[in-house]
Structures are given as C-alpha cells and as structure tokens.
Amino acid sequence: MGMQASSLSSANMALRDSRLEDAVHFYATALQETPELAKHIDFNIHWLSRTLQGDEENTVLAASTLHPPTGKELPSGEVLVIVLSHTLARGGETGRLLSRRANHRVGVLALLEGGESTIEALIRILRTAEAKYALVVADETFPARDWLRQAHHALTSHHAEVALGNTGVPTSVPEWMNALAPPKLLAQALRNRSIGEAEKVEVPNFLLAYTGEGDGGASASADIRSNIQVVEVSPSEEHQEITHVSEDVCVIMPSVDVDRARHTAQLLHDRAGMASSIVIACDVERQGFIPTLNQVARSNAASWVVYLAEDALPGEAWLRKAHEKLVSNEKSLLAFNCGKWHGRVAAFGMVKRSWAYGLYGNQILYEGYQSHRADNELTVLARAQNEFLYAPDCVLVEYDPRKDFRSSERVASNFRRADARLFRERFQENFGGLVTSEQLEPLEEEYLKVRAHYAKQGPVMGGSQV
C-alpha cells in the first residue's frame, strides 16, 4: 500500500499547491493502483475539470493519458473535441474556445500528455466514444467562429468522411489531427498513422489557426527585404509623405501598444510572401482606428492599402495570395479569413486606393463612424458594386481570445451605439447615393435583420448551406 498511498497523497499535495497538471497525472496513476478509491479520486478529477468549465454549457473534462476516460466516462455531445496539452490552463482555454465557437453541443476533453503513449490513449478513447464525430487538436489552436457548421456542411455537401481543417500555416502534425471525422475512423487512422483511402475534403473556412512558434510559412518571405516603420500620428498635424513607402502595397496598423505591434509587424512580414511597406501608426492622442488609418494612407501613394489591427495573426503567404486574387479577379476589396465573419465583413481588408477614394474622397474607411461599422459599410458597397472578394485561404486571424467571452459586442470598451444607428441610416439612404436601392435590396436582411438572416441557416449539424 506504500506506493499506492503515495500516488494519492502526492495528488492531494499537488492539488493543495495548485500544481494542477501534476494533480491530474497523480490521480490517474492512483486510479490504476487503488481502484477501490475510484469514487473519491473521480470526485477530485471532476472538481479540477470544473476549474476549466467557466460558464460553458458544454462539458469540459480534464484527464491524463495515464488513465484516459472511455465510453460513458467521456463528456457527452454529438462531437467529441480532444485538446492535447501539457498544461491544464492552456488545454482548458483552448477547449473553452472550441466549445464557445462551435455554437453547438460538443464535449471537450483536455487531455494532459503523460507517460503512456498519447497515440495509444487516443485510440482507447476514440474506439469507445459514443459521439458522432471527433476532433483532435493541439492547445496551440485558435478556432474560427462557427467552425463546426463549416466542417459539417463540407462533409454533407461533398459526401465525405473526413473534413480537414485549415491551420493557416504549414505544421508538422500528423494528418489525423485537425480533422473532423467519425471517432472509429480516426482511431483507425491513428493506428495506421494515416487517414488512408477515406473520402476527404479540405475546408478553408474550417479554420483551426496554429498559434505556436516555428516557421509558420516564414520561408515564403526569406529573401524579401523588411520594410517596417513606426510613425506617430496625431490629429493636430497631417503626416508628410513617408518616403520609405516605396512598394505598391502599404500595410497600415493603427496601434496603441507599440511592443505588441512590432511583434505583429515582424510576423506579417515573415509570412507575407511578397514585398510591402508595413507602417505601425502610433495613435498618440487616441483619435481612433479610422482617422489614424486614413491619415497614414494619405501620406503615401501605394495603390493597395491593407488595414488591420495589432491582434492580427497571419497565415502563410497571406499578402501574396490576396494581391494575386484581387489582380486576377479585377476586384477592389478583399476580405481576409479573420476567423469571425466568413466574408460577411472585411474586418481586416485589402482595398484598392483609387476605388475607396472614389467613394469617400481621401478616406479608406468612412470617418463618420467612431469605432464600428465602417468596415461593414465598405463591405456592403463593394458587394453592391460587384467589387468584393472573400478569400478563405487568405488567413489573417483576429487573434483575441478574450473577445469570445464578452456577452455581446456592446461590452467592448470602444462600442458606440451611434455607429450602429448611423450604419442603418446610411444603408436606408443608399449611403449618400453611392449605390442604388436595387443594388442593396439583396443585402438588406443580412446586414439590417441579422437575427433573421442567421436563423435561416438552420441548425449547426443540420447540413444547411452557409
């Protein structure tokens, strides 16, 4: 009993000392050594799981590969999501994001990797899982909103067995990761180290963005000279021409956190795949994103302007792909795959300067808005004029996990009700005559009656087209 008592006491001590990962592993070992204490041990493991749960309606369960749950021990739901992790906090956060962004009943298992082979533990779990589908991801995953609808629709519309997620950048993970499929098919894929002959479909909008370190597509820009500038912008003085903006594409990042912006700018360059000028526009007087963007855009003559924020996370060759698509399709506005809007709003966009200036004079985004809805307006105008392009393979993610745990957009510190009212008024007035009511009619429900629009999509697992 000495060794048996040691595992349990070690688990209790780890729990007391807030060493949560150690506690999960020790409890898993104790379950194997002292099955007669299973009720007590399971209670403590479930208590640990509740620390991950937050306010999620879906079940988020913690477990160890040393003693993986099986069958009815697994969290319930039509979809079982398994997050591989070495830390309880990271695995739980990713699990909660996948739960929240699924918009459907899923069960989440934060599986801490320990001594036993992770592959063998996963096979045991998947062979006994009662869920219809399963998904295995790493804790360095940031999912798109409505990821499950995108994946399930692709499976049903293509009569496929496996939906392959879009990680945004090259990764070294095996094929069975980031793939939605029946659990037993995934178990077989793990055993064979390959999905094999199963019918597969790649789904760009099934975005499971990789957020970890590594090459991440940096080789695409290895020979491209870096042109990153930091400028201070204030409303009291218009910037003189920024002489170093010599490229045809200017990427403008309004910022209030220069350190974070520098990190993002370097990542943007490393993964761009083409030359550009990247300008970090320090909003020193907090005038706001829109006037700061417009002021910097006026200071150079680049034909194309990319607007984005310091929380942008780029995919491989994000800029080259976008530029090529706009030029080849002869369009004026491209919406990147931001992981949120699926093309409904160009929250991060690449726009032809001459087209935008034809709308607003010398503005990229309309300055009547304080903080929200200017991107909605630009998107609507581009769609109404047939100048719009959405490219789900051009990944530029809005990477801010905290936003998903706000109750609504209105909780955001920069939300202004006046912006929502102004957008509605301008839409109903044809945006000052920039488009006609006939051009806007097909878009009215999608932008002014949003709840009715989304209600028509039907249930997430209903196979409806999106």
PDB file of C-alpha atoms in Angstrom, residues 58 132 146 202 219-220 230 233 239 284 289 330 332 342 350 353:
ATOM      1  CA  ASN A  58     -20.842  22.170 -22.797  1.00  0.00           C
ATOM      2  CA  LYS A 132     -20.979  11.044 -33.973  1.00  0.00           C
ATOM      3  CA  ASP A 146     -18.907  28.511 -36.364  1.00  0.00           C
ATOM      4  CA  GLU A 202     -10.256  20.346 -47.398  1.00  0.00           C
ATOM      5  CA  SER A 219      10.280  30.793 -45.659  1.00  0.00           C
ATOM      6  CA  ALA A 220       7.818  32.409 -48.091  1.00  0.00           C
ATOM      7  CA  VAL A 230       6.902  53.186 -36.764  1.00  0.00           C
ATOM      8  CA  VAL A 233       0.090  60.058 -35.738  1.00  0.00           C
ATOM      9  CA  HIS A 239       1.871  63.453 -41.846  1.00  0.00           C
ATOM     10  CA  VAL A 284      -0.539  59.063 -29.714  1.00  0.00           C
ATOM     11  CA  PHE A 289      -8.506  53.493 -35.627  1.00  0.00           C
ATOM     12  CA  GLU A 330     -10.151  42.586 -61.065  1.00  0.00           C
ATOM     13  CA  SER A 332     -11.300  46.318 -55.331  1.00  0.00           C
ATOM     14  CA  HIS A 342     -16.621  34.322 -43.046  1.00  0.00           C
ATOM     15  CA  MET A 350      -7.075  44.837 -48.675  1.00  0.00           C
ATOM     16  CA  ARG A 353      -6.986  53.048 -53.028  1.00  0.00           C
TER      17      ARG A 353
END
